[in-house]
Amino acid sequence: MLSFLITTINSSTSILLGALGILFMQLAGVLNIGAESMMLIGAFVGVLGSSMFGNVWGGVLMTVVCVGITGLVFGFCTIMMKANQVVVGVAFNILAEGLTTTLYRGVFGMQQGTLKVASFGRIGPFSLPVYFGFFLVIALTIFFYKTKFGLEIRGAGEYPLAIDSMGLSVNKIRYISVVIGSIIIGLGGAYLSLGQLSFFTEDMVSGRGFIALAAVIFGRYLPIGTWLAVLVFGIGETLVYRLQAINCGISLQLILMIPYVLTVVIVSFFGQKASGPQMLGIPFDKDAQ
Amino acid sequence: MDMKKIANSIFSIIVALLFGALVILAVGQHPLEVYGIMFTGAFGNMRAIAGTLVKTTTMIFVGLSYGFAFRCGLINIGIEGQLYMGGLFCVLAGTYIHLPAVLHIPLCLLAGFLGGALWGGIVGILRAKFRASEMITTVMMNYIAIYFVTMLVNGPLKETKGTFPQSNPILATAQLPILIPKTHLTIGFFIAILFLVLYALYWKHTSLAYKMEVVGTNMDVAAYAGISVGKMMMLSMFISGGLGGLAGCMEVMGVQHKIMESLSAGYGFDGIAVSLLGGNSALGIFFSSLLFGTLRFGGNAIQMFTSIPIAVIYVLQALVILMIVVDVFRQQSRQRS
C-alpha cells in the first residue's frame, strides 16, 4: 500500500508541475493548450543541459531559460498579437515535436534513448522535484489567496477592466504569469527526463500536458484541488504499471488506454466551463470593452 | 480569397522556410541543399509528382475535416484518431464483405466515414451534453483510437501469416483503381476533389451550413435566434470526424491496403495547418493541401538522403500556422486605423 502511494506520487509529479504551471497562467486569463510543447521542450533541454554541464542542475537552469523564452513567445502571440490562444497552443505543440526530434537527432545522433545523463537522486522516498511539487501546492495557495500580486493575477483573469482601472497593466501581469507558468510546466517536463528517467525519448510527454490541463479543470482551478485531481490520474497511471507487471491477461493496449479514458470521463463530468476564470482565453483590449 | 489573404499566406510560407533554414543550420546541414532535395523529391519526375498528389489527397481530407468543425466554432484536434477509426472500419468492410468493386469501393468509403464520424460524434455529444472541452477530449480520443487499433492488429485482426502486427490486405475489389502504373496515385485524388466541391456547395447553399456558421460566430446569438447549438455541434463534429475517417480510407484503400499501428504519421495534425492556411475555403484548402502534400512527400526524401528527420516538416507547418494566426498584416492595419 505504501509503495503504491509512493509510486503514485512519483509518477504524478510531472503532471502536477505541469498542472500548477497551467493553473498559474490560466488564472491570469491565458488559456494554455500548448502545455504539451512546454513539457516536451523542458524534457529535451533538461537532458541537453545536464549532458552539457555534466550536472543535473545545468539541466534545470537550461529548462528555466529555454522554457522561459518559450513562454515569452507564447505571450507575444497571445497577449500582444491577440491571436487565437487555442490555435497558438496547438501550433506550439506541433513546433515542439518537430524541433525536439530534429535537434535531438542533430545533437546526439541516431542512438535514441540510449544517452544517459546526470539525473536527480533520491532523498528519502522521493527525489527533490517531488518535494518541490508539495512546496509549490502550498506556496501557490498562499500566493494566490493571501498576497496582493496573487489577487491581481486572479483579477487579470476574472475582471481585467477593474485591474486596468486601478492603473495596473493587465498585459504586463499576464506576461509575467505566462512566463512563470511556462517555467513551472517546463520543470514538469524536465522531471520526466531527469527525475523519473535519465534520458530523453521523442514524444516522451505523450499527452501529459493535456492530462494536466484536465486536472486543472477537475481541480476547480484551486492549487489543492488540482493536486488531488493529479493524484487521481496518478493512481490511474500506477494501476497501469501494476496491471502490466502482474500480467493479468488483459491486453497491454487496453491497460495503456486507462489514463486517457479516465481523462475523457473526468472532463465530461467535471468540465463545465463555468468554474474557470471569466476572461479565460480572451485577449484584453481596453478599447473593445 | 482576396489579394491580401494570398499575400499573407505566401508571406507565412516564406517566413516558415526561413526559420526552418535556421533549424537545419543548427543541426549542421546546408538549408538550400536540404530544400533542394525536398523539391526534387516532390517534383523530380512523374513518380515523384504522383507521390506528392497521393499525400495531397490525404491532406485535402484532413483539411476539410478541421475546416468543417472550425466553421461551427469547434477545434478538432482529434483528426488523427478519427483517421485511425476510419481506416479500421474501412479495413473491416474491405476484408470481410465480398462485393464487386463498383459497390465495394463506395461501401468501404461509407464504412470509413462512419468510423471517423462515430469517433468525432462521441466528442460532439460530450461537448453538447456535458460541455466537455473538445480540445481535451479529442486529444484523448486520439490515444485511445491508436491503442485500440494496435490492440486489434496484435490480436484478432493480425495477418494470417502472423508475422507483423498488421491486418490482412483488403480484397482487390476494395482497392482504389490506380491512375499511373507503379505509383499509389489512385482515383482517390478525384474523390478528394469531389469532396472539395461538395464542401463548397454545402457552405454556400444550405441553411444547415448557415446555422452552423452562426453557432461558430457567436453561440449566444445562435441560441437567441432559436438555433439548437448542441445539435449543430454534434452534427458538425460527426461530419468533421467522418471526413477525417475518409482520410484514413485514402491511406488504406489507396496506399497501404491494410491497417497497422503506423497508419498515419501525424497526418491528422496537418489538417489544422492545411485548413488555416487555406482560410477554410474549398479552393484555399486545395492549394494548401498541395503545399503540405509537397512538404510531406519531399520530406520523405529529406529523411532518406540527409540525417535530418522528417519531423523538420512539423517545424515548417507549425510556423505557417503561427504566422497566420498571429497575422502581422491585420495587426498593422488595426494599429493604423
XYZ file of C-alpha atoms in Angstrom:
626
model
C 0.000 0.000 0.000
C 2.774 2.413 0.980
C 4.791 1.528 -2.093
C 1.659 2.048 -4.200
C 1.316 5.547 -2.755
C 4.985 6.344 -3.329
C 4.822 5.172 -6.950
C 1.665 7.227 -7.451
C 3.255 10.394 -6.101
C 6.450 9.812 -8.055
C 4.756 9.170 -11.356
C 2.308 12.051 -10.978
C 4.839 14.784 -10.187
C 5.431 15.728 -13.831
C 1.688 16.166 -14.322
C 1.440 18.087 -11.019
C 4.097 20.622 -12.035
C 2.538 20.874 -15.485
C -0.897 21.460 -13.967
C 0.308 24.074 -11.448
C 2.038 25.970 -14.266
C -1.107 25.819 -16.389
C -3.140 26.987 -13.390
C -0.789 29.945 -12.935
C -1.227 31.302 -16.439
C -4.887 30.375 -16.765
C -5.797 32.255 -13.584
C -4.353 35.325 -15.314
C -6.684 34.647 -18.246
C -4.394 32.958 -20.765
C -5.598 29.571 -21.989
C -2.776 27.082 -22.487
C -3.354 24.209 -24.897
C 0.396 24.320 -25.537
C 1.469 22.848 -22.191
C 2.458 19.682 -24.028
C 5.047 21.673 -26.005
C 6.461 23.338 -22.900
C 6.841 19.984 -21.156
C 8.499 18.468 -24.214
C 10.936 21.375 -24.547
C 11.620 21.169 -20.803
C 12.325 17.444 -21.056
C 14.643 17.945 -24.032
C 16.668 20.954 -22.902
C 16.869 19.425 -19.423
C 18.748 16.469 -20.890
C 20.741 18.772 -23.160
C 21.819 20.969 -20.225
C 22.546 18.001 -17.999
C 24.798 16.495 -20.655
C 26.496 19.839 -21.456
C 27.264 20.708 -17.840
C 27.590 17.125 -16.644
C 25.320 18.129 -13.797
C 21.568 17.869 -13.271
C 21.368 21.495 -12.154
C 22.743 22.558 -15.528
C 19.689 20.824 -16.969
C 17.366 22.689 -14.613
C 18.981 26.021 -15.492
C 18.686 25.280 -19.192
C 14.999 24.386 -18.739
C 14.245 27.592 -16.854
C 15.943 29.730 -19.520
C 14.625 27.948 -22.629
C 11.048 27.380 -21.448
C 11.026 30.939 -20.091
C 11.802 32.144 -23.614
C 9.129 29.798 -24.998
C 6.675 31.418 -22.586
C 7.696 34.880 -23.768
C 6.991 33.905 -27.379
C 3.676 32.343 -26.346
C 2.831 35.571 -24.531
C 3.823 37.669 -27.522
C 1.489 35.703 -29.817
C -1.472 35.542 -27.454
C -1.256 38.735 -25.361
C 0.433 41.202 -27.671
C -0.794 39.989 -31.069
C -4.105 38.710 -29.640
C -4.018 35.550 -31.753
C -6.456 32.692 -31.118
C -4.967 31.107 -27.994
C -6.112 27.592 -28.801
C -4.587 27.580 -32.258
C -1.330 29.109 -30.969
C -1.195 26.329 -28.371
C -1.733 23.640 -30.995
C 0.957 25.206 -33.197
C 3.378 25.227 -30.263
C 2.725 21.517 -29.708
C 3.493 20.698 -33.335
C 6.524 23.020 -33.320
C 7.992 21.464 -30.177
C 7.616 17.950 -31.549
C 9.437 18.931 -34.730
C 12.134 20.965 -33.004
C 12.984 18.482 -30.264
C 13.075 15.498 -32.633
C 15.215 17.310 -35.206
C 17.599 18.853 -32.687
C 17.869 15.658 -30.636
C 18.980 13.670 -33.670
C 21.196 16.553 -34.773
C 22.920 16.937 -31.413
C 23.053 13.375 -30.121
C 22.989 11.421 -33.387
C 20.715 8.496 -34.058
C 21.197 6.447 -30.876
C 17.794 7.309 -29.449
C 17.144 6.862 -25.781
C 20.489 5.348 -25.003
C 22.223 8.544 -23.965
C 22.103 8.661 -20.177
C 22.734 11.922 -18.352
C 23.114 13.000 -14.727
C 19.683 12.965 -13.045
C 18.091 13.636 -9.674
C 18.951 11.259 -6.855
C 16.516 10.279 -4.115
C 16.221 11.946 -0.755
C 14.178 9.606 1.407
C 11.369 8.060 -0.653
C 11.261 10.826 -3.277
C 13.583 12.852 -5.455
C 13.928 16.596 -4.968
C 11.386 17.759 -7.616
C 8.661 15.779 -5.822
C 9.228 17.838 -2.661
C 9.287 20.940 -4.847
C 5.834 19.908 -6.086
C 4.493 19.650 -2.489
C 6.028 23.014 -1.661
C 4.523 24.625 -4.745
C 0.979 23.478 -3.895
C 1.192 25.248 -0.523
C 3.130 28.251 -1.800
C 0.722 28.910 -4.659
C -2.297 28.595 -2.375
C -0.847 31.289 -0.109
C 0.321 33.358 -3.083
C -2.996 33.430 -4.929
C -5.232 33.929 -1.925
C -3.145 35.874 0.575
C -0.891 38.206 -1.405
C -1.655 41.373 -3.329
C 0.081 40.263 -6.508
C -1.720 36.921 -6.404
C -5.002 38.759 -6.182
C -4.037 40.994 -9.110
C -3.241 37.935 -11.235
C -6.640 36.440 -10.489
C -8.152 39.822 -11.240
C -6.491 39.863 -14.652
C -8.268 36.626 -15.462
C -11.565 37.379 -13.780
C -12.197 41.056 -14.385
C -9.332 42.713 -16.297
C -11.144 46.030 -16.687
C -11.053 46.530 -12.922
C -7.320 45.818 -12.881
C -6.880 48.305 -15.696
C -8.891 50.995 -13.949
C -6.642 50.582 -10.906
C -3.824 51.818 -13.131
C -2.201 48.400 -13.498
C -1.242 46.845 -16.804
C -3.303 43.721 -17.496
C -0.949 42.686 -20.266
C 2.118 43.005 -18.055
C 0.512 40.879 -15.347
C -0.425 38.301 -17.975
C 3.090 38.288 -19.455
C 4.641 37.651 -16.044
C 2.116 34.887 -15.314
C 2.681 33.210 -18.667
C 6.463 33.178 -18.242
C 6.371 31.903 -14.636
C 3.670 29.370 -15.512
C 5.626 28.139 -18.533
C 8.767 27.653 -16.449
C 6.852 25.542 -13.912
C 5.341 23.486 -16.748
C 8.803 23.081 -18.287
C 10.159 21.812 -14.973
C 7.396 19.206 -15.053
C 8.786 18.064 -18.396
C 12.350 18.114 -17.060
C 11.198 15.913 -14.176
C 10.185 13.289 -16.747
C 13.638 13.163 -18.320
C 15.766 13.976 -15.252
C 13.705 12.762 -12.298
C 11.861 9.641 -13.413
C 14.331 8.700 -16.116
C 17.749 9.960 -17.096
C 17.347 10.281 -20.842
C 15.131 11.838 -23.495
C 12.942 9.994 -25.972
C 10.966 11.535 -28.804
C 7.358 12.274 -27.899
C 8.003 11.277 -24.273
C 5.354 13.643 -22.889
C 2.600 11.710 -24.747
C -0.460 13.681 -23.698
C 0.597 14.561 -20.133
C 0.247 18.270 -20.959
C -3.393 17.682 -21.830
C -3.969 15.453 -18.816
C -2.529 18.291 -16.687
C -4.969 20.676 -18.332
C -7.802 18.326 -17.490
C -6.544 18.134 -13.899
C -6.770 21.924 -13.564
C -10.422 21.829 -14.653
C -11.185 18.791 -12.481
C -9.454 20.549 -9.562
C -11.733 23.576 -9.969
C -8.825 25.949 -10.557
C -7.544 25.598 -6.992
C -3.946 24.532 -6.253
C -5.046 21.923 -3.703
C -7.914 20.762 -5.882
C -5.504 20.421 -8.792
C -3.171 18.358 -6.644
C -5.962 15.980 -5.629
C -7.038 15.704 -9.273
C -3.472 14.896 -10.282
C -3.357 12.159 -7.630
C -6.458 10.572 -9.151
C -4.658 10.492 -12.508
C -1.541 9.222 -10.743
C -3.494 6.301 -9.304
C -4.694 5.525 -12.829
C -1.146 5.536 -14.118
C 0.169 3.427 -11.239
C -2.595 0.912 -11.904
C -1.258 0.742 -15.445
C 2.211 -0.213 -14.183
C 0.832 -2.734 -11.699
C -1.523 -4.384 -14.199
C 1.323 -4.575 -16.695
C 3.588 -6.166 -14.093
C 1.203 -8.855 -12.848
C 0.362 -9.975 -16.396
C -3.348 -10.261 -15.708
C -4.347 -11.390 -19.175
C -5.861 -8.047 -20.136
C -4.250 -6.775 -23.313
C -1.479 -4.236 -22.782
C -3.073 -1.604 -25.014
C -6.330 -1.794 -23.101
C -4.397 -1.043 -19.910
C -2.465 1.795 -21.537
C -5.767 3.410 -22.516
C -6.804 3.856 -18.861
C -5.366 7.357 -18.205
C -6.824 8.690 -21.452
C -10.268 7.187 -20.902
C -10.159 8.484 -17.329
C -9.414 11.987 -18.626
C -12.354 11.915 -21.042
C -14.694 10.743 -18.277
C -13.443 13.317 -15.778
C -13.575 16.231 -18.205
C -17.094 15.189 -19.199
C -18.426 15.104 -15.667
C -16.465 17.971 -14.157
C -15.603 20.006 -17.221
C -18.230 22.732 -17.028
C -16.502 25.862 -18.172
C -18.203 27.951 -15.501
C -15.559 27.060 -12.926
C -12.727 28.814 -14.784
C -11.800 32.498 -14.799
C -14.356 34.685 -16.592
C -11.968 36.060 -19.180
C -10.041 32.843 -19.825
C -8.908 32.743 -23.442
C -9.996 36.278 -24.276
C -7.248 38.802 -25.070
C -7.518 42.082 -23.189
C -8.405 45.005 -25.404
C -9.077 48.192 -23.485
C -10.974 49.889 -26.293
C -13.202 46.934 -27.019
C -14.612 46.583 -23.517
C -9.655 34.706 -51.122
C -8.634 38.295 -51.704
C -5.165 39.509 -52.623
C -4.247 40.432 -49.079
C -5.054 36.956 -47.803
C -2.979 35.378 -50.573
C -0.081 37.751 -49.864
C -0.353 36.861 -46.181
C -0.266 33.134 -46.945
C 2.797 33.470 -49.172
C 4.493 35.605 -46.541
C 3.754 32.924 -43.913
C 5.297 30.227 -46.086
C 8.446 32.271 -46.721
C 8.930 33.053 -43.028
C 8.389 29.366 -42.172
C 11.025 28.330 -44.721
C 13.481 30.899 -43.324
C 13.001 29.691 -39.743
C 13.229 26.110 -40.978
C 16.563 27.022 -42.587
C 17.813 28.157 -39.172
C 16.875 24.807 -37.639
C 18.623 22.976 -40.481
C 21.701 25.142 -39.943
C 21.563 24.391 -36.219
C 21.926 20.660 -36.871
C 24.852 21.329 -39.201
C 23.301 20.883 -42.648
C 23.035 23.217 -45.612
C 19.464 24.585 -45.856
C 19.477 25.225 -49.617
C 20.773 21.734 -50.264
C 18.117 20.195 -47.990
C 15.306 22.238 -49.559
C 16.684 21.272 -52.986
C 16.476 17.582 -52.058
C 12.934 18.159 -50.834
C 11.909 19.862 -54.074
C 13.379 17.200 -56.387
C 11.919 14.562 -54.083
C 8.477 16.077 -54.593
C 8.571 17.067 -58.288
C 11.722 15.489 -59.805
C 9.897 13.026 -62.054
C 6.486 11.567 -62.809
C 6.611 9.153 -59.892
C 7.579 11.934 -57.515
C 4.676 14.077 -58.701
C 2.321 11.116 -58.304
C 3.614 10.611 -54.760
C 3.054 14.268 -53.955
C -0.521 14.053 -55.232
C -1.135 10.946 -53.082
C -0.150 12.897 -49.981
C -2.189 15.852 -51.259
C -5.258 13.583 -51.342
C -4.897 12.758 -47.648
C -4.167 16.417 -46.847
C -7.405 17.502 -48.542
C -9.485 15.237 -46.310
C -7.795 16.225 -43.059
C -8.022 19.894 -44.086
C -11.740 19.537 -44.842
C -12.209 17.784 -41.508
C -10.625 20.584 -39.469
C -12.331 23.277 -41.554
C -15.761 21.717 -41.139
C -15.629 21.754 -37.347
C -13.850 25.110 -37.220
C -16.610 26.865 -39.152
C -19.026 25.714 -36.459
C -16.732 27.095 -33.759
C -15.135 23.807 -32.724
C -11.461 22.911 -32.562
C -10.994 19.336 -33.758
C -7.547 18.176 -32.640
C -8.757 14.587 -32.878
C -8.479 14.032 -36.628
C -5.625 11.603 -36.051
C -7.859 9.282 -34.016
C -10.742 9.692 -36.469
C -8.362 8.746 -39.273
C -7.428 5.521 -37.461
C -11.050 4.602 -36.726
C -11.986 5.370 -40.337
C -9.135 3.189 -41.520
C -10.223 0.414 -39.168
C -13.863 0.379 -40.311
C -12.656 0.573 -43.902
C -10.435 -2.484 -43.435
C -13.287 -4.434 -41.845
C -15.624 -3.632 -44.754
C -12.845 -4.229 -47.268
C -11.833 -7.632 -45.895
C -14.971 -9.359 -44.676
C -17.567 -8.246 -47.199
C -17.488 -9.667 -50.732
C -18.859 -7.430 -53.467
C -17.929 -6.300 -56.970
C -15.586 -3.304 -56.955
C -18.231 -0.884 -58.160
C -20.204 -1.484 -54.955
C -17.355 -2.446 -52.683
C -15.425 0.827 -53.009
C -18.376 3.079 -52.092
C -19.258 0.735 -49.225
C -15.709 0.943 -47.828
C -15.767 4.726 -48.118
C -19.072 4.777 -46.250
C -17.694 2.464 -43.563
C -14.611 4.661 -43.169
C -16.751 7.770 -42.967
C -18.908 6.158 -40.268
C -15.858 5.011 -38.291
C -14.449 8.507 -38.139
C -17.880 10.044 -37.618
C -18.512 7.757 -34.655
C -15.238 8.877 -33.063
C -15.921 12.560 -33.731
C -19.582 12.151 -32.794
C -18.713 10.919 -29.298
C -16.756 14.131 -28.751
C -19.645 16.154 -30.162
C -22.111 14.525 -27.769
C -19.811 15.085 -24.769
C -19.400 18.723 -25.838
C -23.109 19.319 -26.292
C -24.423 17.380 -23.290
C -21.682 17.927 -20.713
C -19.840 20.977 -22.092
C -16.667 18.877 -22.040
C -13.939 20.840 -23.792
C -13.464 19.200 -27.187
C -9.840 20.343 -27.165
C -9.039 17.883 -24.391
C -11.412 15.057 -25.295
C -10.336 14.929 -28.962
C -6.679 14.570 -27.974
C -7.500 11.771 -25.535
C -9.608 10.027 -28.199
C -6.519 10.044 -30.455
C -4.544 7.974 -27.971
C -7.489 5.673 -27.331
C -8.009 5.046 -31.064
C -4.339 4.302 -31.723
C -4.106 1.894 -28.766
C -7.352 0.268 -29.906
C -6.014 -0.309 -33.418
C -2.685 -1.542 -32.020
C -4.563 -4.000 -29.821
C -6.596 -5.349 -32.750
C -3.655 -5.754 -35.131
C -1.754 -7.592 -32.409
C -4.740 -9.831 -31.709
C -7.919 -10.652 -33.614
C -7.019 -8.703 -36.775
C -3.402 -9.857 -37.020
C -2.469 -11.073 -40.502
C -2.911 -14.788 -41.192
C 0.823 -15.249 -41.790
C 1.174 -13.812 -38.300
C 4.499 -12.066 -38.920
C 3.863 -8.378 -38.375
C 1.332 -6.547 -36.209
C -0.832 -5.578 -39.171
C -4.102 -6.727 -40.721
C -4.574 -8.865 -43.807
C -4.694 -6.843 -47.029
C -8.154 -5.710 -48.067
C -9.714 -7.547 -51.031
C -8.717 -6.396 -54.513
C -12.269 -5.197 -55.116
C -11.904 -2.698 -52.265
C -8.653 -1.175 -53.541
C -8.866 2.112 -55.389
C -8.006 1.824 -59.125
C -4.534 3.192 -59.917
C -4.159 6.118 -62.317
C -0.418 5.960 -63.004
C 1.146 2.459 -63.029
C 3.753 1.663 -60.340
C 2.617 4.566 -58.174
C -0.008 4.886 -55.452
C -1.864 7.617 -57.321
C -5.457 6.392 -57.498
C -8.894 7.736 -58.257
C -8.801 8.780 -54.587
C -7.444 12.102 -55.825
C -10.665 12.717 -57.765
C -12.776 11.586 -54.822
C -10.978 14.249 -52.776
C -11.709 16.883 -55.440
C -15.357 15.791 -55.400
C -15.499 16.325 -51.648
C -13.923 19.759 -52.049
C -16.764 20.669 -54.407
C -19.383 19.220 -52.047
C -17.808 21.195 -49.191
C -18.003 24.427 -51.168
C -21.622 23.791 -52.181
C -22.608 22.872 -48.630
C -21.273 26.064 -47.048
C -22.588 28.265 -49.806
C -26.049 26.926 -50.352
C -27.579 25.072 -47.421
C -29.485 26.514 -44.495
C -27.899 23.967 -42.188
C -24.489 25.410 -43.023
C -25.797 28.889 -42.297
C -26.976 27.780 -38.867
C -23.612 26.176 -38.170
C -21.790 29.348 -39.131
C -23.959 31.393 -36.793
C -23.064 28.961 -33.993
C -19.424 29.314 -34.986
C -19.553 33.098 -34.964
C -21.459 33.610 -31.755
C -23.050 30.870 -29.701
C -25.227 33.220 -27.664
C -26.648 34.884 -30.745
C -27.315 31.455 -32.253
C -29.182 30.295 -29.146
C -31.154 33.539 -29.082
C -32.106 33.061 -32.730
C -33.560 29.680 -31.805
C -30.802 27.564 -33.352
C -30.161 24.358 -31.449
C -26.492 24.951 -30.638
C -25.908 21.490 -29.182
C -27.416 19.738 -32.180
C -25.330 21.783 -34.615
C -22.165 20.994 -32.651
C -22.899 17.266 -32.552
C -23.649 17.182 -36.262
C -20.596 19.209 -37.177
C -18.267 17.009 -35.098
C -19.916 13.938 -36.638
C -19.272 15.119 -40.200
C -15.833 16.500 -39.349
C -14.923 13.115 -37.886
C -16.308 11.402 -40.965
C -14.073 13.471 -43.225
C -11.132 12.515 -41.003
C -12.248 8.895 -41.387
C -12.141 9.291 -45.173
C -8.503 10.401 -44.856
C -7.953 7.005 -43.209
C -9.782 5.344 -46.140
C -7.413 7.014 -48.597
C -4.403 5.601 -46.767
C -5.962 2.120 -46.501
C -7.640 1.794 -49.922
C -5.026 3.676 -51.921
C -1.649 3.227 -50.274
C -1.285 0.620 -47.516
C -4.157 -1.790 -48.340
C -4.086 -2.807 -44.663
C -4.075 -1.264 -41.228
C -1.294 -1.166 -38.654
C -0.102 0.931 -35.757
C 1.728 3.411 -38.008
C -1.104 4.032 -40.481
C -0.708 7.778 -40.027
C 2.453 9.767 -39.488
C 0.676 12.600 -37.730
C -1.423 13.449 -40.806
C -4.335 14.410 -38.582
C -2.439 17.369 -37.193
C -1.606 18.566 -40.716
C -5.311 19.271 -41.083
C -5.013 22.270 -38.780
C -2.310 23.874 -40.899
C -3.992 22.990 -44.193
C -7.308 24.450 -43.153
C -5.920 27.625 -41.574
C -3.581 28.346 -44.487
C -6.432 27.794 -46.910
C -8.733 30.101 -44.991
C -11.233 27.184 -44.692
C -12.422 27.707 -48.265
C -12.502 24.783 -50.713
C -10.082 26.396 -53.164
C -7.798 27.519 -50.362
C -7.763 24.017 -48.886
C -6.867 22.604 -52.296
C -3.795 24.806 -52.666
C -2.625 24.419 -49.094
C -3.091 20.626 -49.405
C -0.830 20.745 -52.439
C 1.780 22.625 -50.390
C 1.622 20.240 -47.437
C 1.498 17.251 -49.793
C 4.742 18.581 -51.254
C 6.273 19.051 -47.804
C 5.197 15.556 -46.749
C 6.424 13.706 -49.828
C 9.513 15.886 -50.226
C 10.087 15.366 -46.504
C 10.490 11.629 -47.159
C 13.387 12.464 -49.483
C 14.964 14.617 -46.766
C 14.672 11.743 -44.318
C 16.188 9.340 -46.847
C 19.074 11.405 -48.174
C 20.100 13.571 -45.206
C 20.442 12.946 -41.480
C 17.525 15.278 -40.810
C 14.335 13.503 -39.667
C 11.003 14.196 -41.366
C 9.982 15.920 -38.123
C 11.590 19.069 -39.547
C 8.391 19.329 -41.601
C 6.449 19.836 -38.351
C 8.558 22.901 -37.672
C 7.615 24.427 -41.029
C 3.987 23.515 -40.523
C 3.756 24.984 -37.023
C 5.401 28.203 -38.165
C 2.929 28.553 -41.018
C 0.065 28.172 -38.513
C 1.637 30.692 -36.133
C 2.303 33.264 -38.846
C -1.319 33.026 -39.957
C -2.995 33.301 -36.564
C -0.625 35.984 -35.355
C -1.430 37.761 -38.617
C 1.088 40.564 -38.782
C -0.743 42.367 -41.575
C -4.038 42.575 -39.733
C -2.348 43.919 -36.643
C -0.608 46.648 -38.595
C -3.802 47.792 -40.238
C -5.559 47.783 -36.912
C -2.910 49.984 -35.368
C -3.141 52.425 -38.254
C -6.896 52.787 -38.059
